[in-house]
Short mmCIF file of C-alpha atoms in Angstrom, two decimals:
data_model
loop_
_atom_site.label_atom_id
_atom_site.label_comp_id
_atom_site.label_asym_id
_atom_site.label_seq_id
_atom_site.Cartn_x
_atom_site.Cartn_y
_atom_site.Cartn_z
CA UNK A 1 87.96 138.07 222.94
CA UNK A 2 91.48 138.55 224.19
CA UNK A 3 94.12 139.95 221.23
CA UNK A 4 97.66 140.18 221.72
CA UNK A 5 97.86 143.20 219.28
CA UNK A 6 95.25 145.21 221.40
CA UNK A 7 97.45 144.18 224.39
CA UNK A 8 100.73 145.66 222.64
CA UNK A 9 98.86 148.92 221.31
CA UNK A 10 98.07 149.26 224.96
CA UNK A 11 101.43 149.01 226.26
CA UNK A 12 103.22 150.66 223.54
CA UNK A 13 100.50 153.86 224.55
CA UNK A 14 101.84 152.69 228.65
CA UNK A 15 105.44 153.53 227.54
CA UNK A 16 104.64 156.66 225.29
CA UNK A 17 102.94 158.04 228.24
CA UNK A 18 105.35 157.40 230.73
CA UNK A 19 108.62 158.44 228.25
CA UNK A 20 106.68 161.95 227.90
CA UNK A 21 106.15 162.05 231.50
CA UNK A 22 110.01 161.73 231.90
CA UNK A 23 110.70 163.65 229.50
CA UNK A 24 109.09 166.08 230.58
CA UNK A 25 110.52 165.45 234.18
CA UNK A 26 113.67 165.73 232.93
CA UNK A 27 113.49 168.86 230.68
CA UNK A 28 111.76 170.49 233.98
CA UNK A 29 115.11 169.60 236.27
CA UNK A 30 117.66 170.33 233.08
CA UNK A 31 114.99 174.15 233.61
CA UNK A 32 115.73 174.39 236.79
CA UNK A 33 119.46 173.80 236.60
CA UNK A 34 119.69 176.37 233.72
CA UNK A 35 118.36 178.92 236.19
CA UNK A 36 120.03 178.13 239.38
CA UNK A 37 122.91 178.33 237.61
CA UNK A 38 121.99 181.84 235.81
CA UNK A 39 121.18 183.04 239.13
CA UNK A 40 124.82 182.05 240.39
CA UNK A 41 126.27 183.31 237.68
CA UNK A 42 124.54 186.72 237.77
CA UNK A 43 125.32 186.84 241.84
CA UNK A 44 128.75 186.23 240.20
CA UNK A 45 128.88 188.85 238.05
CA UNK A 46 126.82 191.26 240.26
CA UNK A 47 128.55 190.70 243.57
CA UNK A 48 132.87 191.64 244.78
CA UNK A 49 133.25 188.26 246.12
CA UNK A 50 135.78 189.70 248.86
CA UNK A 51 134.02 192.90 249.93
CA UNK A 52 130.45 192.00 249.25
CA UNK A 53 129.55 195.06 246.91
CA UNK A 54 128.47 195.06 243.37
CA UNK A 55 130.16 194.45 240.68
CA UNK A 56 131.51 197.27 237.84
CA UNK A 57 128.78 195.20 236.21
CA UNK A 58 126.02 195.60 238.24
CA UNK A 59 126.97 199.68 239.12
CA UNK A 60 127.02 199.96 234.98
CA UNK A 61 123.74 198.99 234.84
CA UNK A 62 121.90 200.55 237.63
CA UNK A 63 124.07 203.90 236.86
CA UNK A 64 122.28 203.76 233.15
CA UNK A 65 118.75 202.86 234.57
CA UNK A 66 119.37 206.09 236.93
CA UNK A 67 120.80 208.24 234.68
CA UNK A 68 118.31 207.67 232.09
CA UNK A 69 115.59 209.23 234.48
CA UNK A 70 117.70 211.45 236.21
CA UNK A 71 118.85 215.72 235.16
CA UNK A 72 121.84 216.52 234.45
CA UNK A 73 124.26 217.02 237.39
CA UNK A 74 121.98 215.48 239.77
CA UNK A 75 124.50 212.61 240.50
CA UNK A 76 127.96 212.44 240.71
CA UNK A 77 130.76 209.48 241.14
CA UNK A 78 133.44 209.45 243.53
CA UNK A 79 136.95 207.29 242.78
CA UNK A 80 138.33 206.38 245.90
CA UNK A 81 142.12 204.35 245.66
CA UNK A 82 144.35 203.40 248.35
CA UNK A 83 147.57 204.88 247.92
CA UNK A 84 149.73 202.78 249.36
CA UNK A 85 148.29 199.39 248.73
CA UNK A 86 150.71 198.01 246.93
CA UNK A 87 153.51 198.09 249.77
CA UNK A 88 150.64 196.78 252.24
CA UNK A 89 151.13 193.99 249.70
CA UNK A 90 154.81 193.90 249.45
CA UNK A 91 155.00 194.19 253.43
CA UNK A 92 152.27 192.26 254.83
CA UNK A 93 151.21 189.94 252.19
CA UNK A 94 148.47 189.01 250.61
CA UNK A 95 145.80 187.83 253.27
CA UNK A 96 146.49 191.27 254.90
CA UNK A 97 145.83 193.22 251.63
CA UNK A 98 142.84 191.16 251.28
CA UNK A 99 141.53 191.85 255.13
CA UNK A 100 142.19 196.15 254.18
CA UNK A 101 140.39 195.68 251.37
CA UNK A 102 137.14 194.17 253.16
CA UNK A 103 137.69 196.20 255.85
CA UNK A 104 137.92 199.51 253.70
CA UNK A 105 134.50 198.44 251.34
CA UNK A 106 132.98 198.00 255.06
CA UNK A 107 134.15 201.94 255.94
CA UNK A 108 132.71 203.32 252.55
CA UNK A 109 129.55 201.42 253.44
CA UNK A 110 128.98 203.89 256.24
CA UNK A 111 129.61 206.84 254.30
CA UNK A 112 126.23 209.20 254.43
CA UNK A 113 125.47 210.16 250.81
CA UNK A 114 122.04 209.58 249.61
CA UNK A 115 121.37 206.86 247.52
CA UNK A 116 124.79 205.72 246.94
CA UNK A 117 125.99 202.55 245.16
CA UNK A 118 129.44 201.59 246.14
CA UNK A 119 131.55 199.29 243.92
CA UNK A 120 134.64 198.09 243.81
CA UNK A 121 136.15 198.78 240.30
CA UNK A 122 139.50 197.25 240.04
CA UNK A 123 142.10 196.00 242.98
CA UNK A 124 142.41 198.82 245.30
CA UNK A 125 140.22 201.16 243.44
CA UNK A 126 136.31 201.96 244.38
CA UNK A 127 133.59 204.12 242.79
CA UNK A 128 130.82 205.73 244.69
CA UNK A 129 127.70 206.59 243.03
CA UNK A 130 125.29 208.88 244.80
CA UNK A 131 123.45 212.14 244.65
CA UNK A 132 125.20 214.98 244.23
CA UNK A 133 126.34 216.77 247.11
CA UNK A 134 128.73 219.82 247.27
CA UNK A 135 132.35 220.02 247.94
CA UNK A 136 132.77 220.81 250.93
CA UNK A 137 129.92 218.33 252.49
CA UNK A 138 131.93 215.77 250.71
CA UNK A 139 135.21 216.78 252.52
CA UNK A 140 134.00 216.64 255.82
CA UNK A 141 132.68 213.00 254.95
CA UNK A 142 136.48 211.88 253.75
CA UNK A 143 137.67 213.83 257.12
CA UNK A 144 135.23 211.25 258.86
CA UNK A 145 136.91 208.50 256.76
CA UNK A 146 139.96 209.22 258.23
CA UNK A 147 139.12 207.31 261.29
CA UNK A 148 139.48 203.77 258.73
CA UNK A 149 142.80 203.47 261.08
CA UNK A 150 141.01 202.40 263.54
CA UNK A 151 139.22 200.25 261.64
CA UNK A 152 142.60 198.36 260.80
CA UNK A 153 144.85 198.34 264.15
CA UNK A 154 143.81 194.50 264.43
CA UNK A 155 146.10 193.83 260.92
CA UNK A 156 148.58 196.54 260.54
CA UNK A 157 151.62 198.21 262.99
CA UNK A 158 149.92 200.96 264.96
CA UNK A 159 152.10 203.76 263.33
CA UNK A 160 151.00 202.52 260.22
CA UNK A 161 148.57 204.94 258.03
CA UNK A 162 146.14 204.58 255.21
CA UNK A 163 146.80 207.11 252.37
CA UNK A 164 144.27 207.41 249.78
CA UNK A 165 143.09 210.24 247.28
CA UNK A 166 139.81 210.78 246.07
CA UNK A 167 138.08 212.35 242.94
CA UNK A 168 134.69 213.82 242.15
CA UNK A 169 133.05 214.00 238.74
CA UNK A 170 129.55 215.59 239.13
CA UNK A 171 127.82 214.04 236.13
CA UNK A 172 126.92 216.69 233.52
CA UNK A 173 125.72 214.59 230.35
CA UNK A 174 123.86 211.72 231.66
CA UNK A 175 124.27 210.10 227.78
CA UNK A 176 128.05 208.99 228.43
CA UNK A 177 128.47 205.54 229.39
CA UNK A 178 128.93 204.42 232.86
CA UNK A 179 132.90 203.56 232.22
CA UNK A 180 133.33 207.08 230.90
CA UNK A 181 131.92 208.80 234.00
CA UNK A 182 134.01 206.82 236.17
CA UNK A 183 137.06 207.23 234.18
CA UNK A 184 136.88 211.24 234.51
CA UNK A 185 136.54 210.80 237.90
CA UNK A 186 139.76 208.62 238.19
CA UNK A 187 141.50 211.52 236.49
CA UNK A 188 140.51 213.55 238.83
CA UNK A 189 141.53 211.25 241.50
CA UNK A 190 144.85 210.89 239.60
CA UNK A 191 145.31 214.10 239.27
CA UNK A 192 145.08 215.26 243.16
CA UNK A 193 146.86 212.03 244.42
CA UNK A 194 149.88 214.64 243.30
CA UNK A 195 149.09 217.07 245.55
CA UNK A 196 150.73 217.10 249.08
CA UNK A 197 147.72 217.12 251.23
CA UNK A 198 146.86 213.42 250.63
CA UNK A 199 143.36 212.38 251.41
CA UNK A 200 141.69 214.61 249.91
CA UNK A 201 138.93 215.55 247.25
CA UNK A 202 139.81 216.56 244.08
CA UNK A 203 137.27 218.02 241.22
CA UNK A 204 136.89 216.85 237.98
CA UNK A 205 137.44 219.90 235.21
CA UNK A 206 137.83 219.91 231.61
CA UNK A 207 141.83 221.54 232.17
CA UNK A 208 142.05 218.17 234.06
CA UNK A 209 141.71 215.92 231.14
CA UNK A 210 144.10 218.06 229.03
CA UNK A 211 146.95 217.53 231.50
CA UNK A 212 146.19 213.69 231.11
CA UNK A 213 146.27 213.63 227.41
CA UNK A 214 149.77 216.42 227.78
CA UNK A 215 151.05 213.38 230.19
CA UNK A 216 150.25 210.62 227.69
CA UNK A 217 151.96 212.70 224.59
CA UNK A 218 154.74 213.24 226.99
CA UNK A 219 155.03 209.43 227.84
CA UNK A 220 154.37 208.54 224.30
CA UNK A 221 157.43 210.71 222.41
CA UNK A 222 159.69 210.89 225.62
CA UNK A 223 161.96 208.46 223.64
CA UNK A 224 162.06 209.00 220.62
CA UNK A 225 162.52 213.04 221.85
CA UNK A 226 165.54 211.95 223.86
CA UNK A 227 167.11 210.45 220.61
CA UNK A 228 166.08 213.36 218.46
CA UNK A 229 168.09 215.86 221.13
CA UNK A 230 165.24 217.33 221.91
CA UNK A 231 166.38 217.53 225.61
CA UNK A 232 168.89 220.33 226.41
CA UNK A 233 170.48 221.42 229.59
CA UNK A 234 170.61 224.84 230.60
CA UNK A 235 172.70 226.71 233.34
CA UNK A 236 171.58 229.10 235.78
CA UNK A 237 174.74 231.28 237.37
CA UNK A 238 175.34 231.39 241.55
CA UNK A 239 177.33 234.21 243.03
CA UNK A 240 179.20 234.49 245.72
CA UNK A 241 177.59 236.89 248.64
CA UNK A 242 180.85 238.40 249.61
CA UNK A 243 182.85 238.67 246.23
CA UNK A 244 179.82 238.46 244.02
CA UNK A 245 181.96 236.71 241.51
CA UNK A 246 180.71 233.57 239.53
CA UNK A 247 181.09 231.24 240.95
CA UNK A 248 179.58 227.93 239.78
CA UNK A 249 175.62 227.38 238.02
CA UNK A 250 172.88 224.68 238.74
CA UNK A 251 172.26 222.94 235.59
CA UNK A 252 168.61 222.40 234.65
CA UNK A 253 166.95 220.37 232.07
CA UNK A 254 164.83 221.88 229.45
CA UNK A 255 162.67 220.02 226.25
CA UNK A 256 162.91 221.65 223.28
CA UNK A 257 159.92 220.40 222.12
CA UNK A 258 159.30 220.86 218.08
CA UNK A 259 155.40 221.29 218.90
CA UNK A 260 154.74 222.68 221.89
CA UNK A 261 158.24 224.90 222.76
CA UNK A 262 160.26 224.89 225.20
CA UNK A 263 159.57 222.90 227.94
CA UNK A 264 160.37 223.73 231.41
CA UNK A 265 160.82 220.93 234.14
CA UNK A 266 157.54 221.62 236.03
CA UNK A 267 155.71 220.46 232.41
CA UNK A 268 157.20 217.07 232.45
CA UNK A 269 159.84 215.90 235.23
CA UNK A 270 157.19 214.90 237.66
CA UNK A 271 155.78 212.22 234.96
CA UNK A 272 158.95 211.36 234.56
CA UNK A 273 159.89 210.58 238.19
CA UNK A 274 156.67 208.48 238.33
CA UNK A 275 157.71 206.16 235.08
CA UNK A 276 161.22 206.31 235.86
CA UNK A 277 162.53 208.23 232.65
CA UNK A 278 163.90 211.07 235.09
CA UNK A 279 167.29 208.65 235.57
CA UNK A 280 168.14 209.07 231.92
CA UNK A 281 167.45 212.42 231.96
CA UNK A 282 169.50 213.00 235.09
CA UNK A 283 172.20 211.05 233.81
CA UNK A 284 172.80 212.93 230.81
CA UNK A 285 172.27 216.31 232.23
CA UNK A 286 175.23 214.92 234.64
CA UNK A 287 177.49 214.10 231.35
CA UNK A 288 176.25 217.17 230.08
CA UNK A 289 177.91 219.25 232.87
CA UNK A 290 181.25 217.08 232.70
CA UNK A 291 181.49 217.51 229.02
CA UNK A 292 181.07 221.61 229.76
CA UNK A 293 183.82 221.49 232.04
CA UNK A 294 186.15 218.99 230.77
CA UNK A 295 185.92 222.19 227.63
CA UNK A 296 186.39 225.15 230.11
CA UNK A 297 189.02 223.25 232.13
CA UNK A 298 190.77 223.44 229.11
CA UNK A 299 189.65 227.16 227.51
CA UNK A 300 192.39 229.41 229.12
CA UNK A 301 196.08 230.28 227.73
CA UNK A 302 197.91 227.12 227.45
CA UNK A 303 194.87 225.05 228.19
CA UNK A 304 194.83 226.43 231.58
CA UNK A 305 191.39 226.58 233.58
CA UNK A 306 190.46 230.29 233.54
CA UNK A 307 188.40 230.05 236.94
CA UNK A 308 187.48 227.23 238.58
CA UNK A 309 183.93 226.36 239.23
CA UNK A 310 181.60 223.79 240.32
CA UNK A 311 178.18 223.30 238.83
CA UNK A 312 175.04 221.38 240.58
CA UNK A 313 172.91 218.81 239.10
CA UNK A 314 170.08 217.55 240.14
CA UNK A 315 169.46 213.75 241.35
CA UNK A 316 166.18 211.86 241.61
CA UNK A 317 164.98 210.02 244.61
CA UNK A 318 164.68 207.58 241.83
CA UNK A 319 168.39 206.77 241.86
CA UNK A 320 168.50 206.22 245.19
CA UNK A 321 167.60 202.83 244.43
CA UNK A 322 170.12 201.99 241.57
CA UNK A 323 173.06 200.22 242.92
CA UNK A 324 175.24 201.01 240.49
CA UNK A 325 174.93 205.01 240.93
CA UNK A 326 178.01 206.01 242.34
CA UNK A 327 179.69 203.74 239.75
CA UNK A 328 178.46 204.98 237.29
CA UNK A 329 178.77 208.31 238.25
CA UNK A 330 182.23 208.38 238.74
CA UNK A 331 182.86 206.51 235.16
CA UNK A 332 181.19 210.18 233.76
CA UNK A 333 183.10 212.20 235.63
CA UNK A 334 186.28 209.87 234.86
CA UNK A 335 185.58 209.61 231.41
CA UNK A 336 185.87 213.31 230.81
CA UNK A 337 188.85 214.14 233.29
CA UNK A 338 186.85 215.38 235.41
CA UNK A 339 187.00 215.94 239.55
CA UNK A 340 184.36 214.28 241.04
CA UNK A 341 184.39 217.69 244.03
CA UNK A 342 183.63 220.04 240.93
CA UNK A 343 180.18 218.02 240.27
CA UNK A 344 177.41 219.47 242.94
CA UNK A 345 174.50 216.52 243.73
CA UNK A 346 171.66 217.93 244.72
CA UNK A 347 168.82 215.88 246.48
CA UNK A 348 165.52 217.72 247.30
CA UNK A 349 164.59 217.12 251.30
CA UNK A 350 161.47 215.41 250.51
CA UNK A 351 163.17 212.52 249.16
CA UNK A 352 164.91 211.95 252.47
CA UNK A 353 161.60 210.48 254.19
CA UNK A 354 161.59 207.17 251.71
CA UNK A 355 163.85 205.39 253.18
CA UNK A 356 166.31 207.44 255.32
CA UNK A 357 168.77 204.37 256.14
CA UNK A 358 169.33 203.34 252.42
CA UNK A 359 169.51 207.08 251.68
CA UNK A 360 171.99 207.67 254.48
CA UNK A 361 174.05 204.22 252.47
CA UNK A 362 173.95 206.06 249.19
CA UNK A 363 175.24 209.60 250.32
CA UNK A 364 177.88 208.42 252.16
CA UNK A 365 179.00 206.44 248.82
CA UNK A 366 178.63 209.34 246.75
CA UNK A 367 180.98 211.24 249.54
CA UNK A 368 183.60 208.43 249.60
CA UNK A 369 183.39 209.45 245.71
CA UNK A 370 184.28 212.97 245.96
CA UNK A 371 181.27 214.06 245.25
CA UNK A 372 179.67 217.16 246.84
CA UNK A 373 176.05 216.77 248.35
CA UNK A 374 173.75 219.55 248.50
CA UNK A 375 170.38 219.58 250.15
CA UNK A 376 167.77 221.23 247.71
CA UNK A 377 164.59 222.78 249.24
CA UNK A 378 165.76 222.71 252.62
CA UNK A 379 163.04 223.77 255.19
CA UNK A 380 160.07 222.32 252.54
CA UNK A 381 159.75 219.58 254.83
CA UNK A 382 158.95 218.71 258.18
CA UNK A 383 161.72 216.55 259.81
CA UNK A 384 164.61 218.36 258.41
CA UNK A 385 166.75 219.43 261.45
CA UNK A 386 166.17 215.60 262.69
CA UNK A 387 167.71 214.06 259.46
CA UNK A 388 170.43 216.83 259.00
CA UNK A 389 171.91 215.51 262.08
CA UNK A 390 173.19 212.67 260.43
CA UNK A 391 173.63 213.56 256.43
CA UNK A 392 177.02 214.00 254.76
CA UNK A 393 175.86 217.08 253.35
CA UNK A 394 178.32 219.73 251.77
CA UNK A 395 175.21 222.87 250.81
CA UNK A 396 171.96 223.77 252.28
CA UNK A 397 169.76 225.34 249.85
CA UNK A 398 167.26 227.54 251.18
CA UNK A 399 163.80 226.82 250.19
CA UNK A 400 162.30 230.08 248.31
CA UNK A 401 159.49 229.67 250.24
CA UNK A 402 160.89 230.86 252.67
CA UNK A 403 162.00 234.02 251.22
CA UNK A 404 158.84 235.33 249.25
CA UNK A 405 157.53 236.95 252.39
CA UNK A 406 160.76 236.93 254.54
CA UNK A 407 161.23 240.59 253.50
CA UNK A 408 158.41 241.93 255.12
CA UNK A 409 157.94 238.95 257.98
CA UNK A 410 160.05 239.32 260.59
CA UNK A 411 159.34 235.55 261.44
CA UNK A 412 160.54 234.30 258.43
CA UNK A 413 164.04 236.50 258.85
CA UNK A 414 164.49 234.76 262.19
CA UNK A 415 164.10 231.37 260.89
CA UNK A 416 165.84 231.79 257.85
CA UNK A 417 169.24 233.49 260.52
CA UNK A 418 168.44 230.54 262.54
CA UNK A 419 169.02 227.97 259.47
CA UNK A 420 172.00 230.02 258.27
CA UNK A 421 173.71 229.96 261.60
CA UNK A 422 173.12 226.37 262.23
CA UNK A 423 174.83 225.44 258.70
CA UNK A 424 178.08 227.37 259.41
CA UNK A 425 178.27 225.72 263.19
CA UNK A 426 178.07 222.46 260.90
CA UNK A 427 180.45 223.44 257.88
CA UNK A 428 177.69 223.92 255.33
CA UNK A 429 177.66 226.27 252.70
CA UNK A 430 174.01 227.74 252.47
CA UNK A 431 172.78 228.69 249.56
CA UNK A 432 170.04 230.93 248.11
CA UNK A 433 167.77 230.64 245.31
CA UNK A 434 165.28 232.29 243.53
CA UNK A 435 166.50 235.45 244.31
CA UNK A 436 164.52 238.04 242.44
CA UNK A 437 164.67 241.04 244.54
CA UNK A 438 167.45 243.61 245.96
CA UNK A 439 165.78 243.79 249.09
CA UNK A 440 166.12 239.77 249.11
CA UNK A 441 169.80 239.82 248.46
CA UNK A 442 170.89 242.71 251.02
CA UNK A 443 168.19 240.50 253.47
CA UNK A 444 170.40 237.07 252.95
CA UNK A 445 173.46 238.70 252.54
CA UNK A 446 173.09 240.77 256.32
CA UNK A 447 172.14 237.42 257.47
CA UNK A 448 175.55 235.35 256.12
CA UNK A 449 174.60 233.28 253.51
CA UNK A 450 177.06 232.28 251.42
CA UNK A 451 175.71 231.71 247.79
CA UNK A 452 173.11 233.42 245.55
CA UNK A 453 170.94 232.54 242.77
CA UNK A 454 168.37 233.44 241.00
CA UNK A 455 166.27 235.99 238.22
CA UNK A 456 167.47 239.05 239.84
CA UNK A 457 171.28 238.67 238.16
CA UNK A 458 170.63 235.56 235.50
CA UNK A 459 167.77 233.67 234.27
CA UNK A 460 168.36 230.00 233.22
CA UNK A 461 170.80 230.11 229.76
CA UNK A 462 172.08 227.90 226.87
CA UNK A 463 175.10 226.28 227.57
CA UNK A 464 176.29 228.85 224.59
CA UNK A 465 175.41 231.92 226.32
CA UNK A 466 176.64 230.31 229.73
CA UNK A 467 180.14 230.21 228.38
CA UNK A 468 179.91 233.55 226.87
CA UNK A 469 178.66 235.04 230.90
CA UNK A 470 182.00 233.22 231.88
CA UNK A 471 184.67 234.24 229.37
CA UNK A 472 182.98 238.24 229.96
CA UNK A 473 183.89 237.93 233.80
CA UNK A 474 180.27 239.10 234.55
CA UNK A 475 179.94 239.19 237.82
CA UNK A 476 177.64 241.26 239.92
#
């Protein structure tokens, strides 16, 4: 007999059935979204969406999974940057940068190391992770690189170059983590990109990380050194060649620092030029010197001058971008009464490659100021006879290169007559430093040059002992 309860038990069983059955359904799909999306997500965070390699992620994880199974110093990671990126940037904008980019993780691609894994870290900078293979091997594969211009002649001017520096860190404790390895590797790479032959491979050492950490002290108590006086400015004498009288000194700066001693310019102005500091520094090693001789302008009977001289200070590339330089400048010199012809500028050649128009702009301002313009290091360069054509130069300073085998090297003397000869046809004084020989000064003085300087008659002194040289009449 028919019964409408059995007949509701049945469908109520219909629709538990079939709302498992989509439930089910649905948890499946909601399953399969979950893991199509994890697997986009982890080609996310495992794949460089511009250049196609893996991730910092990814190269973390496979360098631990190596390492764990692997001896010490049987891999190694190279840091690879592109030097000059950022004005590829500036200049050609930012589908171009992107193009280099892809176009540079496609040249590391080809490079031959053995199992390498090649990731792109951060903007511009890539890590290489690969079996370790020695030095020089690895030299002769960046020399191969080199050919990456090639690779770009489609996007960039023809005369246009790639610069980039490179770092090794053979891996010697397999424990550290993967960000660790890379980082010593980046100070390696940091550390060469100051070397003058760019493109090149540079060695991770333990003395490597000290000079980081000295560079990070530095940048961290530069300040509050500046305001303690820790900075001081000491004066090296020049002589003239014919009267050897004193003439004049080059001031130089020098960091009296309370830990570590005196520093000398080598130990810090470099990091300085690269953060900027250096145009304080400069600045008050300028109002230094004008404070000096605003007091010996003044020292003689009467308040008479008891010789006159003129002192040279150097000036950063750095400044040649401040518009206000020559402005400020001559307020200094102003300020303390002083001529701006007694202050000496010197600007080492290699800054003269930057931007040789704008530098051209700025030494003919500081000229119009009555400033004199020396060139420091001249002959350090390359180009030099094809800029000096056009500078407003006053003094040629001989690079010492030059002269630490001149005395024996009969090339070097011809050169050296040759650049002496060629700054008197063009009314410059020539000057020569780091004298330390008396063989160098009879050399330089046979050969005309006007000025000397150096260890052989004065080392760098305290503006004390400076003033003391000058009221003895010490000259050589």
């Amino acid at each position: 007999m028919f019964s409408f309860s059995s007949l509701a038990a049945a469908q109520n069983n219909t629709f538990a059935v079939i709302s498992c059955l989509l439930a089910a359904i649905i948890g499946v799909v909601l399953f399969l979204i979950v893991q199509i999306r994890n697997v986009k997500l982890k080609k996310m965070a495992y794949r460089d969406d511009l250049t196609g390699l893996p991730t910092t992620i990814k190269l973390y994880d496979d360098m631990h999974h190596i390492l764990s199974h692997a001896k010490s110093g049987e891999y190694m990671v190279l840091s690879i940057d592109l030097n000059n990126y950022r004005y590829i940037l500036d200049s050609f904008g930012q589908e171009t940068g992107r193009t280099v980019l892809s176009k540079f993780a496609a040249c590391l691609k080809q490079m031959p190391f053995t199992g390498s894994i090649i990731s792109r870290v951060y903007m511009d900078n890539f890590a290489v992770f690969a079996k370790s293979a020695c030095l020089v091997y690895i030299e002769d594969c960046i020399s191969g690189f080199l050919s990456i211009d090639k690779c770009m002649k489609n996007f960039l001017p023809p005369q246009f170059q790639i610069q980039f520096s490179c770092g090794v860190y053979y891996i010697d404790d397999n424990s550290m983590h993967p960000s660790s390895i890379i980082e010593k590797a980046n100070t390696a790479r940091i550390i060469g990109k100051k070397s003058v032959n760019f493109n090149r491979v540079c060695e991770y050492t333990k003395k490597m990380q000290d000079e980081i950490q000295l560079e990070q002290e530095i940048t961290f108590s530069m300040e509050k050194a500046f305001t303690n006086h820790e900075f001081v400015v000491f004066f090296q004498p020049k002589y003239s060649f014919t009267s050897k009288k004193l003439i004049g000194a080059e001031a130089l700066i020098r960091w009296n620092n309370p830990r570590k001693g005196m520093l000398t310019p080598g130990q810090f102005v470099p990091l300085f030029e690269r953060n900027g500091f250096i145009q304080q520094i400069d600045l008050f090693v300028f109002e230094t010197v004008c404070r000096f001789l605003n007091g010996w302008n003044h020292s003689g009977t009467n308040g008479t001058c008891p010789r006159p001289l003129t002192i040279s200070c150097n000036l950063s590339r750095v400044h040649l971008y401040n518009p206000n330089l020559t402005a400020q400048l001559k307020d200094i010199a102003s300020h303390y009464d002083i001529a701006p012809s007694a202050v000496e500028l010197e600007l080492t050649e290699s800054s003269m490659y930057e931007n040789h128009r704008h530098l051209l702009k700025v030494m003919n301002q500081l000229k119009d100021a009555g400033f004199s313009i020396s060139i420091d290091d001249f002959g350090s360069g390359y180009s030099s006879l094809n800029f000096l054509k056009d500078m407003p130069a006053d003094v040629l300073k001989l690079d010492k290169g030059f002269l630490n085998s001149a005395e024996d090297q009969q090339r070097e003397q011809i050169i050296i007559k040759s650049v002496i000869d060629m700054a008197k046809n063009l009314n410059l004084e020539t000057v020569a430093e780091g004298i330390e020989t008396t063989m160098q000064f009879n050399l330089l003085k046979s050969m005309g040059c006007d000025i000397v300087q150096g260890f052989l008659f004065a080392y760098p002194m305290s503006e004390a002992d400076f003033k003391k040289t000058l009221i003895s009449g010490t000259d050589v």
